[in-house]
Amino acid sequence: MSRTKFRIAAAMLGGCVAFAAHAQQGAIDARTFDALTKAQELAEANRFNEAIAELDKLKGSDRLNSYAKSQLWNFYAFIYANQEKYNEAISAYRNVLREPDATDGLKQQAKYTIAQLYFQTEQYDQCIRFMESWLSEIDQPTPTAHIMLAQAYYQQENYDKALTNLDKAIALEKAEGKPVQESWLRLKAALYYAKKDYAKTAEVYEELISIDPAVGYMKQLAGMYSELGRDADRLAVYDAVYQHGSLKSENEVLNLAYMWLGQEVPYQAGRIIEDAIKAGQVEETNKNLETLANAWAQANERDKAVPALTRAAEISGDGIFMARLAGVHFNAGEYKQAAAAAARADQMGGLKNAAGNRLLLGMAHFNAKDYEDALQAFRRAKQDRSTFKAAAKWEEHTLAEIRRLRAIEEAQKALEQRTREALEADENNIDAIDLGTSSR
């Protein structure tokens, strides 16, 4: 039996007790009482059509007073509701309200159940009308009534009234010493989110996590922190989900890595991507390998960045990643390796900035003291307008260095020549001295 059916059944049983008491006092005659009792027994046995037939026999009877009619309609409503004929049930309950001698308790219960049935049939304006009327007539409202109103107002996008009723339900529940139901807090979060009050939404999810640290709640909270620009808090929550082993999709894992990069913690980003690639959770694509290599490069983990870029170059077949590898080697002061990678990138092609790669090639050769190769690279880089000025300056600097080295070389050769000549002169002098001594 559904919750709705159970509540309606409870309402009917309460009505049965009431009409039995009145029957003993003469409010219902014995024949009517027996017929209603028989209908009740048939309904409880799920023989609804037979129960309706019994009630139909009574419906046109002149013996029925207003109170008896209210009980008759109450039975009709109960049976229709259990058959899920909600519109018929609503009509029957509204007939209960029309009977002047229906007890206040029966009318109140009819209003309450009508509100439930209208909610069940998504007629939220009528649900609100009857539930508000019911609440105005009773001394002790129930949390369930306010929750139903909150849900109905939510469906009508009246978020403020929905929140008011939800808070009343929560207050009543706490007053009874009961914990707040998670479904109510989820509704509260949805209401604040609909109002675009992300700070309040985050507070509700924080409360939910204190009750149940479910991954879904954590992800929702991380989303709210993102909306609020609380990137560090978002990262902390998302990382907790990751540590829990609950980031399953490639996008989620990569998002976490990007968050670490955004917080300038590239090593953690690199570790996450590398582990995910090894586990088959993240595909070994050019882009992912590039992100991995960039993370390792930013973390000054050259030994890790080089394999990632090399692998990306192998997969792509173009020179983009080889050019980036040249940059990694260059920044690490590995100029021979940088020159080799830049030259390979130039051969592979597919570069977005081929001239920039040639300029780097020249700089790598220059720093490796391969000046003739550097000159060739700079002269090729001069052919592009974007690198012409820089390449021209490097060419001039390289030529100056070559001239300086040649001048040093020539000076050294001249010095060596003078030294040899001096030594030869000294030897000749010594020989002359020796010959002079011998003559004497």
PDB file of C-alpha atoms in Angstrom, residues 16 53 278 298 417:
ATOM      1  CA  CYS A  16     -15.715   4.134  10.849  1.00  0.00           C
ATOM      2  CA  ALA A  53     -22.381  -1.820  -5.447  1.00  0.00           C
ATOM      3  CA  LYS A 278      48.055   4.115 -16.317  1.00  0.00           C
ATOM      4  CA  GLN A 298      55.521  23.647 -14.444  1.00  0.00           C
ATOM      5  CA  GLN A 417     103.819  32.479 -34.456  1.00  0.00           C
TER       6      GLN A 417
END
